[in-house]
């Protein structure tokens, strides 16, 4: 069973007038969205993205249990942004990045990380920081080609060019990463306002100094602001604890339904035990008082037996004379 603890913080930064970032941080759903587009349209796009994603995720009819279902939910959000831009010319071309994770309802501690754009999801596991998502950005393609380093990408003049975004087209290509959560895993979702101002070593230092998930979210925003704060900064941090609680309950149920004298294995399902009891009740239990037919049949058998005995005795007397 997974237990999550989350913290979050967003800030306009030191240069921008408005904050176009948005995030969702509810039980099981942790995403950051970084909007783009003039006249506050970016703020609208990122708000629609996290709102629609939350609505779909919390809809009891939609149970996110696989990467495909999370991608469907994100596609629904993409369509909502696209349609909003179609109906309002002041929002034409608005879009947003989106990255984060959803806890699925699979019993084996499965989550799905998803990404569109250049916001990032990191994993802190076993004292090591790892970027789970891959940026859909121009500078990432330059890194992949070996043309520039990660450090050079952070200060590259084209670092803000994204190759994928939500709401630009009627469909969107979504990266999904199914993962099994380990006890002690810490996931960090952030907009590029953090990673353009701070490298992985600086982020790692703040992780080691932090006292809680909320403290870390605020520390990372402060770090980006100290380093210049040229963009909006948003950070969501979630810690996972994995317990054997569910396993213990299953074992207890199995133990209770199996009688001590029964040869059934402890892993026999409870339904089979109920089936056996039902079969005995309906078909094999003998009534406690005999029926009238049973009584007549008994007398008839007794009379026949007596007649045979008498015949044998008479025959014996006759033959001895
Ligand atoms: Ca940004």
mmCIF file of C-alpha atoms and ligand atoms in Angstrom:
data_model
loop_
_atom_site.group_PDB
_atom_site.id
_atom_site.type_symbol
_atom_site.label_atom_id
_atom_site.label_comp_id
_atom_site.label_asym_id
_atom_site.label_seq_id
_atom_site.Cartn_x
_atom_site.Cartn_y
_atom_site.Cartn_z
ATOM 1 C CA UNK A 1 0.000 0.000 0.000
ATOM 2 C CA UNK A 2 1.283 3.478 -0.941
ATOM 3 C CA UNK A 3 1.139 6.480 1.377
ATOM 4 C CA UNK A 4 1.976 9.863 -0.168
ATOM 5 C CA UNK A 5 3.052 13.133 1.453
ATOM 6 C CA UNK A 6 3.255 16.193 -0.767
ATOM 7 C CA UNK A 7 4.394 19.794 -0.704
ATOM 8 C CA UNK A 8 4.182 22.528 -3.332
ATOM 9 C CA UNK A 9 5.162 26.111 -4.018
ATOM 10 C CA UNK A 10 4.854 28.505 -6.950
ATOM 11 C CA UNK A 11 6.318 31.977 -7.470
ATOM 12 C CA UNK A 12 6.196 34.614 -10.198
ATOM 13 C CA UNK A 13 10.003 35.044 -10.071
ATOM 14 C CA UNK A 14 12.064 38.247 -10.224
ATOM 15 C CA UNK A 15 11.329 39.475 -13.760
ATOM 16 C CA UNK A 16 7.878 38.451 -15.027
ATOM 17 C CA UNK A 17 4.662 40.358 -14.297
ATOM 18 C CA UNK A 18 2.355 37.350 -14.059
ATOM 19 C CA UNK A 19 2.607 33.688 -13.165
ATOM 20 C CA UNK A 20 1.629 31.382 -16.044
ATOM 21 C CA UNK A 21 2.487 28.208 -14.122
ATOM 22 C CA UNK A 22 -0.164 26.023 -12.502
ATOM 23 C CA UNK A 23 -0.086 22.751 -10.611
ATOM 24 C CA UNK A 24 -2.341 20.083 -9.134
ATOM 25 C CA UNK A 25 -1.428 18.304 -5.923
ATOM 26 C CA UNK A 26 -4.277 16.121 -4.685
ATOM 27 C CA UNK A 27 -4.209 12.559 -3.379
ATOM 28 C CA UNK A 28 -2.732 10.400 -6.152
ATOM 29 C CA UNK A 29 -2.230 13.178 -8.724
ATOM 30 C CA UNK A 30 0.806 15.490 -8.846
ATOM 31 C CA UNK A 31 1.388 17.612 -11.972
ATOM 32 C CA UNK A 32 3.036 20.888 -12.975
ATOM 33 C CA UNK A 33 1.973 22.912 -16.047
ATOM 34 C CA UNK A 34 3.902 25.847 -17.543
ATOM 35 C CA UNK A 35 1.714 27.935 -19.825
ATOM 36 C CA UNK A 36 2.742 29.938 -22.863
ATOM 37 C CA UNK A 37 0.965 32.514 -25.028
ATOM 38 C CA UNK A 38 0.442 36.270 -24.845
ATOM 39 C CA UNK A 39 -2.203 38.295 -22.985
ATOM 40 C CA UNK A 40 -2.461 35.871 -20.054
ATOM 41 C CA UNK A 41 -3.436 33.038 -22.426
ATOM 42 C CA UNK A 42 -0.587 30.892 -21.088
ATOM 43 C CA UNK A 43 -2.067 31.135 -17.615
ATOM 44 C CA UNK A 44 -5.416 29.981 -19.031
ATOM 45 C CA UNK A 45 -3.860 27.014 -20.862
ATOM 46 C CA UNK A 46 -1.974 25.710 -17.808
ATOM 47 C CA UNK A 47 -5.068 26.206 -15.624
ATOM 48 C CA UNK A 48 -7.254 24.202 -18.037
ATOM 49 C CA UNK A 49 -4.623 21.445 -18.234
ATOM 50 C CA UNK A 50 -4.447 20.770 -14.493
ATOM 51 C CA UNK A 51 -8.192 21.336 -13.930
ATOM 52 C CA UNK A 52 -9.360 18.926 -16.647
ATOM 53 C CA UNK A 53 -6.736 16.359 -15.636
ATOM 54 C CA UNK A 54 -7.977 16.536 -12.033
ATOM 55 C CA UNK A 55 -11.630 16.250 -13.125
ATOM 56 C CA UNK A 56 -10.952 13.159 -15.221
ATOM 57 C CA UNK A 57 -8.705 11.543 -12.580
ATOM 58 C CA UNK A 58 -11.245 12.017 -9.788
ATOM 59 C CA UNK A 59 -14.228 10.892 -11.914
ATOM 60 C CA UNK A 60 -15.368 7.594 -10.299
ATOM 61 C CA UNK A 61 -16.238 6.220 -13.758
ATOM 62 C CA UNK A 62 -12.625 6.675 -14.924
ATOM 63 C CA UNK A 63 -10.219 4.569 -12.912
ATOM 64 C CA UNK A 64 -6.677 5.386 -14.014
ATOM 65 C CA UNK A 65 -4.949 2.019 -13.886
ATOM 66 C CA UNK A 66 -2.566 2.136 -16.840
ATOM 67 C CA UNK A 67 -0.331 4.471 -18.869
ATOM 68 C CA UNK A 68 -2.951 4.374 -21.657
ATOM 69 C CA UNK A 69 -5.727 5.646 -19.407
ATOM 70 C CA UNK A 70 -3.554 8.480 -18.053
ATOM 71 C CA UNK A 71 -2.621 9.409 -21.623
ATOM 72 C CA UNK A 72 -6.352 9.464 -22.456
ATOM 73 C CA UNK A 73 -6.981 11.843 -19.543
ATOM 74 C CA UNK A 74 -4.168 14.136 -20.722
ATOM 75 C CA UNK A 75 -5.544 13.997 -24.288
ATOM 76 C CA UNK A 76 -8.916 15.154 -22.935
ATOM 77 C CA UNK A 77 -7.170 18.137 -21.314
ATOM 78 C CA UNK A 78 -5.327 18.815 -24.597
ATOM 79 C CA UNK A 79 -8.615 18.914 -26.505
ATOM 80 C CA UNK A 80 -10.148 21.282 -23.934
ATOM 81 C CA UNK A 81 -7.276 23.778 -24.364
ATOM 82 C CA UNK A 82 -7.366 23.469 -28.149
ATOM 83 C CA UNK A 83 -11.142 24.072 -28.268
ATOM 84 C CA UNK A 84 -10.860 27.081 -25.927
ATOM 85 C CA UNK A 85 -8.246 28.626 -28.257
ATOM 86 C CA UNK A 86 -10.478 27.922 -31.291
ATOM 87 C CA UNK A 87 -13.417 29.761 -29.720
ATOM 88 C CA UNK A 88 -11.477 32.805 -28.487
ATOM 89 C CA UNK A 89 -9.136 34.523 -30.964
ATOM 90 C CA UNK A 90 -7.294 36.291 -28.098
ATOM 91 C CA UNK A 91 -6.085 32.851 -26.989
ATOM 92 C CA UNK A 92 -4.969 31.571 -30.394
ATOM 93 C CA UNK A 93 -1.733 29.628 -30.109
ATOM 94 C CA UNK A 94 -1.864 29.251 -26.345
ATOM 95 C CA UNK A 95 -0.345 26.094 -24.942
ATOM 96 C CA UNK A 96 1.259 24.562 -21.912
ATOM 97 C CA UNK A 97 3.745 21.955 -20.815
ATOM 98 C CA UNK A 98 2.555 19.231 -18.450
ATOM 99 C CA UNK A 99 4.522 16.762 -16.365
ATOM 100 C CA UNK A 100 3.956 14.747 -13.238
ATOM 101 C CA UNK A 101 2.667 11.443 -12.006
ATOM 102 C CA UNK A 102 -0.536 9.620 -11.181
ATOM 103 C CA UNK A 103 -0.928 6.801 -8.674
ATOM 104 C CA UNK A 104 -2.853 3.990 -10.388
ATOM 105 C CA UNK A 105 -5.321 1.697 -8.632
ATOM 106 C CA UNK A 106 -3.191 -1.355 -9.404
ATOM 107 C CA UNK A 107 -2.403 -3.320 -6.221
ATOM 108 C CA UNK A 108 1.335 -3.529 -6.878
ATOM 109 C CA UNK A 109 2.403 0.090 -6.131
ATOM 110 C CA UNK A 110 2.278 1.219 -9.742
ATOM 111 C CA UNK A 111 2.443 4.847 -10.785
ATOM 112 C CA UNK A 112 2.624 6.454 -14.210
ATOM 113 C CA UNK A 113 4.856 9.442 -14.943
ATOM 114 C CA UNK A 114 3.810 11.508 -17.957
ATOM 115 C CA UNK A 115 5.370 14.372 -19.891
ATOM 116 C CA UNK A 116 4.659 16.861 -22.647
ATOM 117 C CA UNK A 117 7.159 19.720 -23.093
ATOM 118 C CA UNK A 118 10.167 20.837 -21.055
ATOM 119 C CA UNK A 119 8.948 20.807 -17.451
ATOM 120 C CA UNK A 120 10.621 17.966 -15.565
ATOM 121 C CA UNK A 121 9.934 15.063 -13.231
ATOM 122 C CA UNK A 122 12.894 13.936 -11.118
ATOM 123 C CA UNK A 123 13.244 10.918 -8.841
ATOM 124 C CA UNK A 124 15.363 10.975 -5.685
ATOM 125 C CA UNK A 125 16.042 7.318 -4.813
ATOM 126 C CA UNK A 126 18.873 5.724 -2.821
ATOM 127 C CA UNK A 127 20.596 9.122 -2.395
ATOM 128 C CA UNK A 128 20.682 9.691 -6.146
ATOM 129 C CA UNK A 129 18.905 12.279 -8.316
ATOM 130 C CA UNK A 130 17.602 11.048 -11.673
ATOM 131 C CA UNK A 131 15.621 12.913 -14.342
ATOM 132 C CA UNK A 132 12.764 10.585 -15.337
ATOM 133 C CA UNK A 133 11.305 12.658 -18.158
ATOM 134 C CA UNK A 134 13.073 13.790 -21.291
ATOM 135 C CA UNK A 135 12.605 17.406 -22.379
ATOM 136 C CA UNK A 136 10.811 17.989 -25.673
ATOM 137 C CA UNK A 137 12.954 21.004 -26.440
ATOM 138 C CA UNK A 138 15.288 22.287 -29.099
ATOM 139 C CA UNK A 139 18.274 22.317 -26.717
ATOM 140 C CA UNK A 140 17.593 18.656 -25.785
ATOM 141 C CA UNK A 141 17.974 17.685 -29.454
ATOM 142 C CA UNK A 142 21.276 19.594 -29.507
ATOM 143 C CA UNK A 143 22.380 17.671 -26.387
ATOM 144 C CA UNK A 144 21.337 14.367 -28.021
ATOM 145 C CA UNK A 145 23.448 15.243 -31.072
ATOM 146 C CA UNK A 146 26.405 16.047 -28.847
ATOM 147 C CA UNK A 147 26.417 19.664 -30.060
ATOM 148 C CA UNK A 148 26.104 21.169 -26.549
ATOM 149 C CA UNK A 149 26.335 20.041 -22.916
ATOM 150 C CA UNK A 150 23.538 20.140 -20.304
ATOM 151 C CA UNK A 151 25.282 23.113 -18.674
ATOM 152 C CA UNK A 152 25.409 24.970 -22.014
ATOM 153 C CA UNK A 153 21.725 24.172 -22.634
ATOM 154 C CA UNK A 154 20.748 26.012 -19.441
ATOM 155 C CA UNK A 155 22.103 29.311 -20.796
ATOM 156 C CA UNK A 156 21.473 28.706 -24.533
ATOM 157 C CA UNK A 157 19.655 31.581 -26.287
ATOM 158 C CA UNK A 158 17.117 29.107 -27.746
ATOM 159 C CA UNK A 159 16.494 27.266 -24.463
ATOM 160 C CA UNK A 160 12.818 28.333 -24.428
ATOM 161 C CA UNK A 161 11.877 26.617 -27.716
ATOM 162 C CA UNK A 162 9.681 23.610 -26.941
ATOM 163 C CA UNK A 163 8.944 20.957 -29.570
ATOM 164 C CA UNK A 164 5.783 19.616 -27.963
ATOM 165 C CA UNK A 165 3.050 21.385 -25.997
ATOM 166 C CA UNK A 166 -0.532 20.833 -24.919
ATOM 167 C CA UNK A 167 -3.326 22.634 -26.795
ATOM 168 C CA UNK A 168 -1.425 23.576 -29.968
ATOM 169 C CA UNK A 169 -2.958 20.793 -32.057
ATOM 170 C CA UNK A 170 -6.147 18.742 -31.666
ATOM 171 C CA UNK A 171 -3.997 15.790 -30.612
ATOM 172 C CA UNK A 172 -0.762 15.537 -28.649
ATOM 173 C CA UNK A 173 2.017 12.983 -28.373
ATOM 174 C CA UNK A 174 2.448 12.074 -24.686
ATOM 175 C CA UNK A 175 5.418 10.303 -23.088
ATOM 176 C CA UNK A 176 4.377 7.889 -20.316
ATOM 177 C CA UNK A 177 6.629 5.956 -17.959
ATOM 178 C CA UNK A 178 5.056 3.188 -15.829
ATOM 179 C CA UNK A 179 7.010 2.691 -12.597
ATOM 180 C CA UNK A 180 6.857 0.674 -9.391
ATOM 181 C CA UNK A 181 7.216 2.850 -6.315
ATOM 182 C CA UNK A 182 9.795 1.915 -3.685
ATOM 183 C CA UNK A 183 9.595 2.883 -0.037
ATOM 184 C CA UNK A 184 11.304 6.248 0.439
ATOM 185 C CA UNK A 185 11.004 7.413 -3.175
ATOM 186 C CA UNK A 186 10.804 11.192 -3.580
ATOM 187 C CA UNK A 187 9.503 12.691 -6.851
ATOM 188 C CA UNK A 188 10.075 16.336 -7.767
ATOM 189 C CA UNK A 189 8.050 18.017 -10.512
ATOM 190 C CA UNK A 190 9.155 21.475 -11.648
ATOM 191 C CA UNK A 191 8.785 24.062 -14.380
ATOM 192 C CA UNK A 192 11.846 25.263 -16.305
ATOM 193 C CA UNK A 193 11.964 28.330 -14.052
ATOM 194 C CA UNK A 194 13.868 26.093 -11.633
ATOM 195 C CA UNK A 195 16.124 24.071 -13.938
ATOM 196 C CA UNK A 196 17.182 27.090 -16.033
ATOM 197 C CA UNK A 197 18.458 28.727 -12.847
ATOM 198 C CA UNK A 198 19.862 25.761 -10.932
ATOM 199 C CA UNK A 199 21.816 22.672 -11.969
ATOM 200 C CA UNK A 200 21.280 19.160 -10.616
ATOM 201 C CA UNK A 201 24.064 19.523 -8.015
ATOM 202 C CA UNK A 202 22.420 22.611 -6.511
ATOM 203 C CA UNK A 203 19.029 20.857 -6.466
ATOM 204 C CA UNK A 204 20.632 17.842 -4.766
ATOM 205 C CA UNK A 205 22.157 20.075 -2.077
ATOM 206 C CA UNK A 206 18.718 21.477 -1.218
ATOM 207 C CA UNK A 207 17.257 17.931 -1.082
ATOM 208 C CA UNK A 208 19.882 16.968 1.510
ATOM 209 C CA UNK A 209 19.238 20.122 3.560
ATOM 210 C CA UNK A 210 15.431 19.886 3.441
ATOM 211 C CA UNK A 211 13.394 18.874 6.478
ATOM 212 C CA UNK A 212 10.097 18.061 4.736
ATOM 213 C CA UNK A 213 8.440 17.954 1.310
ATOM 214 C CA UNK A 214 7.015 21.460 1.813
ATOM 215 C CA UNK A 215 10.379 22.749 3.021
ATOM 216 C CA UNK A 216 12.039 21.332 -0.115
ATOM 217 C CA UNK A 217 9.451 22.899 -2.469
ATOM 218 C CA UNK A 218 10.067 26.308 -0.872
ATOM 219 C CA UNK A 219 13.861 25.830 -0.804
ATOM 220 C CA UNK A 220 13.959 25.089 -4.544
ATOM 221 C CA UNK A 221 11.828 28.127 -5.406
ATOM 222 C CA UNK A 222 14.091 30.286 -3.207
ATOM 223 C CA UNK A 223 17.155 28.826 -4.953
ATOM 224 C CA UNK A 224 15.811 29.777 -8.404
ATOM 225 C CA UNK A 225 14.968 33.278 -7.173
ATOM 226 C CA UNK A 226 18.452 33.713 -5.655
ATOM 227 C CA UNK A 227 19.998 32.684 -8.980
ATOM 228 C CA UNK A 228 18.031 35.272 -10.972
ATOM 229 C CA UNK A 229 14.373 34.173 -11.081
ATOM 230 C CA UNK A 230 14.032 35.067 -14.773
ATOM 231 C CA UNK A 231 10.901 32.933 -15.142
ATOM 232 C CA UNK A 232 7.975 31.684 -13.084
ATOM 233 C CA UNK A 233 8.985 28.860 -10.737
ATOM 234 C CA UNK A 234 6.776 25.968 -9.632
ATOM 235 C CA UNK A 235 7.781 22.900 -7.635
ATOM 236 C CA UNK A 236 5.698 19.937 -6.416
ATOM 237 C CA UNK A 237 7.375 17.347 -4.173
ATOM 238 C CA UNK A 238 5.834 14.006 -3.201
ATOM 239 C CA UNK A 239 7.277 11.374 -0.867
ATOM 240 C CA UNK A 240 6.064 7.758 -0.983
ATOM 241 C CA UNK A 241 6.031 5.252 1.844
ATOM 242 C CA UNK A 242 5.236 1.664 0.899
ATOM 243 C CA UNK A 243 3.873 -0.643 3.603
ATOM 244 C CA UNK A 244 2.922 -4.355 3.707
ATOM 245 C CA UNK A 245 -0.492 -3.461 5.153
ATOM 246 C CA UNK A 246 -2.535 -4.931 2.277
ATOM 247 C CA UNK A 247 -0.485 -8.126 2.206
ATOM 248 C CA UNK A 248 -1.079 -8.627 5.948
ATOM 249 C CA UNK A 249 -4.872 -8.277 5.518
ATOM 250 C CA UNK A 250 -4.951 -10.800 2.658
ATOM 251 C CA UNK A 251 -2.985 -13.336 4.706
ATOM 252 C CA UNK A 252 -5.341 -12.885 7.668
ATOM 253 C CA UNK A 253 -8.426 -13.451 5.486
ATOM 254 C CA UNK A 254 -6.987 -16.644 4.058
ATOM 255 C CA UNK A 255 -6.131 -17.976 7.518
ATOM 256 C CA UNK A 256 -9.600 -17.324 8.918
ATOM 257 C CA UNK A 257 -11.546 -19.215 6.233
ATOM 258 C CA UNK A 258 -9.515 -22.412 6.408
ATOM 259 C CA UNK A 259 -10.492 -24.798 9.300
ATOM 260 C CA UNK A 260 -7.588 -26.117 11.383
ATOM 261 C CA UNK A 261 -8.486 -29.745 10.660
ATOM 262 C CA UNK A 262 -9.019 -29.155 6.973
ATOM 263 C CA UNK A 263 -6.396 -30.312 4.535
ATOM 264 C CA UNK A 264 -7.025 -27.283 2.287
ATOM 265 C CA UNK A 265 -4.069 -25.083 1.608
ATOM 266 C CA UNK A 266 -4.045 -21.684 3.338
ATOM 267 C CA UNK A 267 -4.131 -20.078 -0.076
ATOM 268 C CA UNK A 268 -7.516 -21.597 -1.022
ATOM 269 C CA UNK A 269 -9.840 -18.726 -1.879
ATOM 270 C CA UNK A 270 -12.764 -18.022 0.423
ATOM 271 C CA UNK A 271 -15.281 -18.566 -2.427
ATOM 272 C CA UNK A 272 -14.379 -22.251 -2.697
ATOM 273 C CA UNK A 273 -14.973 -22.765 0.997
ATOM 274 C CA UNK A 274 -18.473 -21.251 0.689
ATOM 275 C CA UNK A 275 -19.224 -23.436 -2.358
ATOM 276 C CA UNK A 276 -18.430 -26.616 -0.448
ATOM 277 C CA UNK A 277 -20.718 -25.691 2.449
ATOM 278 C CA UNK A 278 -23.585 -24.827 0.059
ATOM 279 C CA UNK A 279 -23.264 -28.166 -1.741
ATOM 280 C CA UNK A 280 -23.554 -30.117 1.497
ATOM 281 C CA UNK A 281 -26.625 -28.139 2.611
ATOM 282 C CA UNK A 282 -28.533 -28.592 -0.631
ATOM 283 C CA UNK A 283 -27.788 -32.168 -1.578
ATOM 284 C CA UNK A 284 -26.191 -34.379 1.066
ATOM 285 C CA UNK A 285 -27.787 -33.726 4.441
ATOM 286 C CA UNK A 286 -30.216 -36.604 5.583
ATOM 287 C CA UNK A 287 -33.544 -35.436 7.171
ATOM 288 C CA UNK A 288 -33.739 -36.061 10.958
ATOM 289 C CA UNK A 289 -37.246 -37.793 10.815
ATOM 290 C CA UNK A 290 -38.125 -40.557 8.299
ATOM 291 C CA UNK A 291 -40.781 -39.856 5.693
ATOM 292 C CA UNK A 292 -43.983 -41.974 5.449
ATOM 293 C CA UNK A 293 -42.657 -43.663 2.307
ATOM 294 C CA UNK A 294 -39.493 -44.582 4.216
ATOM 295 C CA UNK A 295 -41.673 -46.218 6.955
ATOM 296 C CA UNK A 296 -43.830 -48.228 4.455
ATOM 297 C CA UNK A 297 -40.734 -49.450 2.629
ATOM 298 C CA UNK A 298 -39.181 -50.596 5.920
ATOM 299 C CA UNK A 299 -42.337 -52.630 6.867
ATOM 300 C CA UNK A 300 -42.466 -54.179 3.400
ATOM 301 C CA UNK A 301 -38.824 -55.245 3.622
ATOM 302 C CA UNK A 302 -39.440 -56.688 7.133
ATOM 303 C CA UNK A 303 -42.487 -58.698 5.909
ATOM 304 C CA UNK A 304 -40.573 -60.008 2.887
ATOM 305 C CA UNK A 305 -37.691 -61.013 5.113
ATOM 306 C CA UNK A 306 -40.072 -62.800 7.527
ATOM 307 C CA UNK A 307 -41.779 -64.622 4.640
ATOM 308 C CA UNK A 308 -38.450 -65.852 3.291
ATOM 309 C CA UNK A 309 -37.388 -67.019 6.747
ATOM 310 C CA UNK A 310 -40.689 -68.905 7.237
ATOM 311 C CA UNK A 311 -40.373 -70.542 3.802
ATOM 312 C CA UNK A 312 -36.826 -71.714 4.596
ATOM 313 C CA UNK A 313 -37.964 -73.199 7.993
ATOM 314 C CA UNK A 314 -40.998 -74.986 6.441
ATOM 315 C CA UNK A 315 -38.797 -76.355 3.646
ATOM 316 C CA UNK A 316 -36.285 -77.652 6.187
ATOM 317 C CA UNK A 317 -39.061 -79.405 8.266
ATOM 318 C CA UNK A 318 -40.635 -80.892 5.107
ATOM 319 C CA UNK A 319 -37.320 -82.218 3.749
ATOM 320 C CA UNK A 320 -36.368 -83.796 7.128
ATOM 321 C CA UNK A 321 -39.608 -85.869 7.232
HETATM 322 CA CA1 LIG B 1 8.531 28.669 -17.949
#
